Amino acid sequence: MLFPCTRGRKSSREKILDAAAELVGEIGAGRLTLEAVAEKAGLSKGGLLYNFPTKEALLQGMIQRLIDNVAAEKEEIRKRTPPGRNLEARLCTAALLKLCSGQMKETANGMLAATAENPRLLDPLREVIRETLRSFKDTSDDLDAALVAWLAVEGLNSFEMHDLSPFTTEDRERILQAVDRLLAKGIAE
């Protein structure tokens, strides 16, 4: 499931973001129209415009929701993760790996095309990346290991999101085990 379930009925905003995510996965962000999103969400165009007055606002909302979902996943993982070395890096890498699966992958990949046309859409993500680096610098027992692990997972995500990965399932598991060992033991000097 791409987005966390909430109790009760979904808000119009959630319906719109769900519909937009589906459409971006199917046709890409470049071909996305507000009319198509409103229709898929089962709302009037006015209802959509009330929540997202422009396509750019809708795309910003989608990017923010991707960021929020990764942050929420990180906090869920935190609840099940014992303390230890490089905790924030372990949480971050585990949450980022969720980005590679299912509709979230399709949505993120589709959003990439939109950001090529409007790089400002990535400003919130740039801030998250800067904050992640600050967090690693402040909390890591082995900053080198945290940075290398983070870059490895981001590289793997990039390969997988663009369907460029040369890795088998076994290779991928081996890489993830190496990342775990690196974060647990650090880089030997």
PDB file of C-alpha atoms in Angstrom:
ATOM      1  CA  MET A   1       0.000   0.000   0.000  1.00  0.00           C
ATOM      2  CA  LEU A   2       1.351   3.374  -0.961  1.00  0.00           C
ATOM      3  CA  PHE A   3      -0.137   5.619   1.662  1.00  0.00           C
ATOM      4  CA  PRO A   4      -1.055   4.911   5.241  1.00  0.00           C
ATOM      5  CA  CYS A   5      -4.712   4.203   5.949  1.00  0.00           C
ATOM      6  CA  THR A   6      -6.601   6.565   8.158  1.00  0.00           C
ATOM      7  CA  ARG A   7      -9.666   5.720  10.149  1.00  0.00           C
ATOM      8  CA  GLY A   8     -12.951   6.730   8.614  1.00  0.00           C
ATOM      9  CA  ARG A   9     -13.448   8.330   5.267  1.00  0.00           C
ATOM     10  CA  LYS A  10     -10.605   9.833   3.301  1.00  0.00           C
ATOM     11  CA  SER A  11     -10.518  13.582   2.974  1.00  0.00           C
ATOM     12  CA  SER A  12     -10.895  15.191  -0.436  1.00  0.00           C
ATOM     13  CA  ARG A  13      -7.202  16.076  -0.280  1.00  0.00           C
ATOM     14  CA  GLU A  14      -6.243  12.418   0.312  1.00  0.00           C
ATOM     15  CA  LYS A  15      -8.516  11.261  -2.517  1.00  0.00           C
ATOM     16  CA  ILE A  16      -6.928  13.806  -4.851  1.00  0.00           C
ATOM     17  CA  LEU A  17      -3.391  12.801  -3.909  1.00  0.00           C
ATOM     18  CA  ASP A  18      -4.247   9.104  -4.282  1.00  0.00           C
ATOM     19  CA  ALA A  19      -5.784   9.714  -7.724  1.00  0.00           C
ATOM     20  CA  ALA A  20      -2.846  11.858  -8.821  1.00  0.00           C
ATOM     21  CA  ALA A  21      -0.371   9.202  -7.649  1.00  0.00           C
ATOM     22  CA  GLU A  22      -2.191   6.534  -9.638  1.00  0.00           C
ATOM     23  CA  LEU A  23      -2.255   8.702 -12.747  1.00  0.00           C
ATOM     24  CA  VAL A  24       1.396   9.688 -12.437  1.00  0.00           C
ATOM     25  CA  GLY A  25       2.265   5.988 -12.170  1.00  0.00           C
ATOM     26  CA  GLU A  26       0.204   5.249 -15.284  1.00  0.00           C
ATOM     27  CA  ILE A  27       0.898   8.240 -17.562  1.00  0.00           C
ATOM     28  CA  GLY A  28       3.630  10.293 -15.906  1.00  0.00           C
ATOM     29  CA  ALA A  29       3.521  13.743 -14.377  1.00  0.00           C
ATOM     30  CA  GLY A  30       4.028  15.534 -17.687  1.00  0.00           C
ATOM     31  CA  ARG A  31       0.691  14.274 -19.041  1.00  0.00           C
ATOM     32  CA  LEU A  32      -1.176  14.739 -15.775  1.00  0.00           C
ATOM     33  CA  THR A  33      -4.137  17.126 -15.965  1.00  0.00           C
ATOM     34  CA  LEU A  34      -6.244  18.547 -13.182  1.00  0.00           C
ATOM     35  CA  GLU A  35      -9.354  17.378 -15.016  1.00  0.00           C
ATOM     36  CA  ALA A  36      -8.120  13.786 -15.109  1.00  0.00           C
ATOM     37  CA  VAL A  37      -7.218  13.881 -11.419  1.00  0.00           C
ATOM     38  CA  ALA A  38     -10.624  15.311 -10.466  1.00  0.00           C
ATOM     39  CA  GLU A  39     -12.382  12.622 -12.504  1.00  0.00           C
ATOM     40  CA  LYS A  40     -10.298   9.800 -11.034  1.00  0.00           C
ATOM     41  CA  ALA A  41     -10.836  11.162  -7.502  1.00  0.00           C
ATOM     42  CA  GLY A  42     -14.588  11.382  -8.098  1.00  0.00           C
ATOM     43  CA  LEU A  43     -14.640  15.115  -7.399  1.00  0.00           C
ATOM     44  CA  SER A  44     -15.564  18.209  -9.335  1.00  0.00           C
ATOM     45  CA  LYS A  45     -12.738  20.272 -10.758  1.00  0.00           C
ATOM     46  CA  GLY A  46     -13.797  22.998  -8.313  1.00  0.00           C
ATOM     47  CA  GLY A  47     -13.313  20.575  -5.436  1.00  0.00           C
ATOM     48  CA  LEU A  48      -9.841  19.790  -6.694  1.00  0.00           C
ATOM     49  CA  LEU A  49      -8.989  23.479  -7.207  1.00  0.00           C
ATOM     50  CA  TYR A  50     -10.102  24.246  -3.653  1.00  0.00           C
ATOM     51  CA  ASN A  51      -7.365  21.908  -2.383  1.00  0.00           C
ATOM     52  CA  PHE A  52      -4.795  22.430  -5.129  1.00  0.00           C
ATOM     53  CA  PRO A  53      -5.288  25.643  -7.134  1.00  0.00           C
ATOM     54  CA  THR A  54      -2.640  24.719  -9.734  1.00  0.00           C
ATOM     55  CA  LYS A  55      -0.941  21.660 -11.170  1.00  0.00           C
ATOM     56  CA  GLU A  56       2.286  22.839  -9.521  1.00  0.00           C
ATOM     57  CA  ALA A  57       0.536  22.957  -6.130  1.00  0.00           C
ATOM     58  CA  LEU A  58      -0.713  19.411  -6.719  1.00  0.00           C
ATOM     59  CA  LEU A  59       2.778  18.205  -7.639  1.00  0.00           C
ATOM     60  CA  GLN A  60       4.187  19.933  -4.543  1.00  0.00           C
ATOM     61  CA  GLY A  61       1.544  18.182  -2.462  1.00  0.00           C
ATOM     62  CA  MET A  62       2.528  14.836  -3.967  1.00  0.00           C
ATOM     63  CA  ILE A  63       6.209  15.394  -3.245  1.00  0.00           C
ATOM     64  CA  GLN A  64       5.434  16.475   0.306  1.00  0.00           C
ATOM     65  CA  ARG A  65       3.345  13.352   0.821  1.00  0.00           C
ATOM     66  CA  LEU A  66       6.210  11.145  -0.423  1.00  0.00           C
ATOM     67  CA  ILE A  67       8.513  12.915   2.062  1.00  0.00           C
ATOM     68  CA  ASP A  68       5.958  12.537   4.854  1.00  0.00           C
ATOM     69  CA  ASN A  69       5.456   8.841   4.090  1.00  0.00           C
ATOM     70  CA  VAL A  70       9.178   8.109   4.242  1.00  0.00           C
ATOM     71  CA  ALA A  71       9.379  10.046   7.544  1.00  0.00           C
ATOM     72  CA  ALA A  72       6.399   8.107   8.929  1.00  0.00           C
ATOM     73  CA  GLU A  73       7.960   4.809   7.835  1.00  0.00           C
ATOM     74  CA  LYS A  74      11.190   5.815   9.551  1.00  0.00           C
ATOM     75  CA  GLU A  75       9.297   6.417  12.798  1.00  0.00           C
ATOM     76  CA  GLU A  76       7.493   3.060  12.494  1.00  0.00           C
ATOM     77  CA  ILE A  77      10.848   1.340  12.011  1.00  0.00           C
ATOM     78  CA  ARG A  78      12.226   3.247  15.023  1.00  0.00           C
ATOM     79  CA  LYS A  79       9.595   1.555  17.226  1.00  0.00           C
ATOM     80  CA  ARG A  80      10.948  -1.895  16.277  1.00  0.00           C
ATOM     81  CA  THR A  81      14.652  -1.097  16.102  1.00  0.00           C
ATOM     82  CA  PRO A  82      16.919  -1.604  19.087  1.00  0.00           C
ATOM     83  CA  PRO A  83      19.335   1.202  19.932  1.00  0.00           C
ATOM     84  CA  GLY A  84      22.859   0.823  18.702  1.00  0.00           C
ATOM     85  CA  ARG A  85      25.519   2.193  16.441  1.00  0.00           C
ATOM     86  CA  ASN A  86      24.484   4.601  13.704  1.00  0.00           C
ATOM     87  CA  LEU A  87      20.806   4.412  14.661  1.00  0.00           C
ATOM     88  CA  GLU A  88      19.646   7.325  12.489  1.00  0.00           C
ATOM     89  CA  ALA A  89      21.507   5.951   9.477  1.00  0.00           C
ATOM     90  CA  ARG A  90      19.984   2.509  10.035  1.00  0.00           C
ATOM     91  CA  LEU A  91      16.500   4.014  10.261  1.00  0.00           C
ATOM     92  CA  CYS A  92      17.023   6.227   7.223  1.00  0.00           C
ATOM     93  CA  THR A  93      18.357   3.459   4.999  1.00  0.00           C
ATOM     94  CA  ALA A  94      15.569   1.077   6.010  1.00  0.00           C
ATOM     95  CA  ALA A  95      12.887   3.699   5.300  1.00  0.00           C
ATOM     96  CA  LEU A  96      14.434   4.636   1.958  1.00  0.00           C
ATOM     97  CA  LEU A  97      14.359   1.007   0.870  1.00  0.00           C
ATOM     98  CA  LYS A  98      10.565   1.147   1.150  1.00  0.00           C
ATOM     99  CA  LEU A  99      10.649   3.788  -1.596  1.00  0.00           C
ATOM    100  CA  CYS A 100      11.683   1.130  -4.092  1.00  0.00           C
ATOM    101  CA  SER A 101       8.508  -0.862  -3.908  1.00  0.00           C
ATOM    102  CA  GLY A 102       5.134  -0.875  -5.615  1.00  0.00           C
ATOM    103  CA  GLN A 103       3.193   2.224  -6.513  1.00  0.00           C
ATOM    104  CA  MET A 104       5.478   4.433  -4.464  1.00  0.00           C
ATOM    105  CA  LYS A 105       8.250   3.584  -6.921  1.00  0.00           C
ATOM    106  CA  GLU A 106       6.027   4.443  -9.880  1.00  0.00           C
ATOM    107  CA  THR A 107       4.906   7.704  -8.320  1.00  0.00           C
ATOM    108  CA  ALA A 108       8.422   8.769  -7.369  1.00  0.00           C
ATOM    109  CA  ASN A 109       9.683   7.887 -10.827  1.00  0.00           C
ATOM    110  CA  GLY A 110       6.845   9.815 -12.469  1.00  0.00           C
ATOM    111  CA  MET A 111       7.511  12.806 -10.246  1.00  0.00           C
ATOM    112  CA  LEU A 112      11.127  12.844 -11.359  1.00  0.00           C
ATOM    113  CA  ALA A 113      10.030  13.829 -14.850  1.00  0.00           C
ATOM    114  CA  ALA A 114       8.022  16.752 -13.470  1.00  0.00           C
ATOM    115  CA  THR A 115      10.987  17.969 -11.452  1.00  0.00           C
ATOM    116  CA  ALA A 116      13.158  18.005 -14.570  1.00  0.00           C
ATOM    117  CA  GLU A 117      10.816  20.654 -15.967  1.00  0.00           C
ATOM    118  CA  ASN A 118      10.490  22.488 -12.646  1.00  0.00           C
ATOM    119  CA  PRO A 119      13.494  21.886 -10.386  1.00  0.00           C
ATOM    120  CA  ARG A 120      11.983  24.098  -7.647  1.00  0.00           C
ATOM    121  CA  LEU A 121       9.588  21.254  -6.893  1.00  0.00           C
ATOM    122  CA  LEU A 122      12.555  19.484  -5.307  1.00  0.00           C
ATOM    123  CA  ASP A 123      13.239  22.255  -2.769  1.00  0.00           C
ATOM    124  CA  PRO A 124      11.470  20.385   0.086  1.00  0.00           C
ATOM    125  CA  LEU A 125      13.444  17.247  -0.752  1.00  0.00           C
ATOM    126  CA  ARG A 126      16.679  19.231  -0.814  1.00  0.00           C
ATOM    127  CA  GLU A 127      15.902  20.398   2.728  1.00  0.00           C
ATOM    128  CA  VAL A 128      15.213  16.819   3.860  1.00  0.00           C
ATOM    129  CA  ILE A 129      18.557  15.728   2.399  1.00  0.00           C
ATOM    130  CA  ARG A 130      20.385  18.575   4.181  1.00  0.00           C
ATOM    131  CA  GLU A 131      18.609  17.690   7.444  1.00  0.00           C
ATOM    132  CA  THR A 132      19.496  14.011   7.022  1.00  0.00           C
ATOM    133  CA  LEU A 133      23.166  14.913   6.588  1.00  0.00           C
ATOM    134  CA  ARG A 134      23.034  17.175   9.669  1.00  0.00           C
ATOM    135  CA  SER A 135      21.402  14.356  11.632  1.00  0.00           C
ATOM    136  CA  PHE A 136      24.075  11.885  10.596  1.00  0.00           C
ATOM    137  CA  LYS A 137      26.824  14.339  11.519  1.00  0.00           C
ATOM    138  CA  ASP A 138      25.237  14.900  14.933  1.00  0.00           C
ATOM    139  CA  THR A 139      24.370  11.306  15.829  1.00  0.00           C
ATOM    140  CA  SER A 140      26.534   8.809  13.965  1.00  0.00           C
ATOM    141  CA  ASP A 141      29.051   6.707  15.820  1.00  0.00           C
ATOM    142  CA  ASP A 142      30.887   6.290  12.513  1.00  0.00           C
ATOM    143  CA  LEU A 143      30.030   9.107  10.099  1.00  0.00           C
ATOM    144  CA  ASP A 144      31.988   7.524   7.236  1.00  0.00           C
ATOM    145  CA  ALA A 145      29.987   4.301   7.544  1.00  0.00           C
ATOM    146  CA  ALA A 146      26.699   6.225   7.766  1.00  0.00           C
ATOM    147  CA  LEU A 147      27.480   8.264   4.652  1.00  0.00           C
ATOM    148  CA  VAL A 148      28.659   5.281   2.602  1.00  0.00           C
ATOM    149  CA  ALA A 149      25.605   3.240   3.619  1.00  0.00           C
ATOM    150  CA  TRP A 150      23.245   6.116   2.790  1.00  0.00           C
ATOM    151  CA  LEU A 151      24.855   6.623  -0.610  1.00  0.00           C
ATOM    152  CA  ALA A 152      24.744   2.884  -1.336  1.00  0.00           C
ATOM    153  CA  VAL A 153      21.018   2.707  -0.583  1.00  0.00           C
ATOM    154  CA  GLU A 154      20.305   5.874  -2.576  1.00  0.00           C
ATOM    155  CA  GLY A 155      22.287   4.420  -5.503  1.00  0.00           C
ATOM    156  CA  LEU A 156      20.388   1.146  -5.290  1.00  0.00           C
ATOM    157  CA  ASN A 157      17.109   3.094  -5.138  1.00  0.00           C
ATOM    158  CA  SER A 158      18.095   5.094  -8.185  1.00  0.00           C
ATOM    159  CA  PHE A 159      18.958   1.971 -10.172  1.00  0.00           C
ATOM    160  CA  GLU A 160      15.693   0.309  -9.176  1.00  0.00           C
ATOM    161  CA  MET A 161      13.483   3.352  -9.699  1.00  0.00           C
ATOM    162  CA  HIS A 162      14.779   3.734 -13.234  1.00  0.00           C
ATOM    163  CA  ASP A 163      14.681   0.001 -13.987  1.00  0.00           C
ATOM    164  CA  LEU A 164      18.446   0.031 -14.496  1.00  0.00           C
ATOM    165  CA  SER A 165      19.443  -2.380 -11.762  1.00  0.00           C
ATOM    166  CA  PRO A 166      21.774  -5.147 -12.909  1.00  0.00           C
ATOM    167  CA  PHE A 167      21.391  -6.879  -9.537  1.00  0.00           C
ATOM    168  CA  THR A 168      19.607 -10.146  -8.942  1.00  0.00           C
ATOM    169  CA  THR A 169      17.467 -10.599  -5.853  1.00  0.00           C
ATOM    170  CA  GLU A 170      20.428 -12.386  -4.260  1.00  0.00           C
ATOM    171  CA  ASP A 171      22.793  -9.540  -5.197  1.00  0.00           C
ATOM    172  CA  ARG A 172      20.395  -6.989  -3.717  1.00  0.00           C
ATOM    173  CA  GLU A 173      20.114  -8.948  -0.476  1.00  0.00           C
ATOM    174  CA  ARG A 174      23.918  -9.232  -0.317  1.00  0.00           C
ATOM    175  CA  ILE A 175      24.237  -5.442  -0.749  1.00  0.00           C
ATOM    176  CA  LEU A 176      21.675  -4.781   1.993  1.00  0.00           C
ATOM    177  CA  GLN A 177      23.428  -7.206   4.348  1.00  0.00           C
ATOM    178  CA  ALA A 178      26.721  -5.393   3.637  1.00  0.00           C
ATOM    179  CA  VAL A 179      25.040  -2.057   4.427  1.00  0.00           C
ATOM    180  CA  ASP A 180      23.744  -3.505   7.703  1.00  0.00           C
ATOM    181  CA  ARG A 181      27.196  -4.844   8.620  1.00  0.00           C
ATOM    182  CA  LEU A 182      28.795  -1.520   7.721  1.00  0.00           C
ATOM    183  CA  LEU A 183      26.390   0.411   9.942  1.00  0.00           C
ATOM    184  CA  ALA A 184      26.758  -2.090  12.796  1.00  0.00           C
ATOM    185  CA  LYS A 185      30.532  -2.402  12.731  1.00  0.00           C
ATOM    186  CA  GLY A 186      31.756   0.740  11.002  1.00  0.00           C
ATOM    187  CA  ILE A 187      34.650   1.274   8.648  1.00  0.00           C
ATOM    188  CA  ALA A 188      37.956  -0.173   9.801  1.00  0.00           C
ATOM    189  CA  GLU A 189      40.745   2.346   9.587  1.00  0.00           C
TER     190      GLU A 189
END
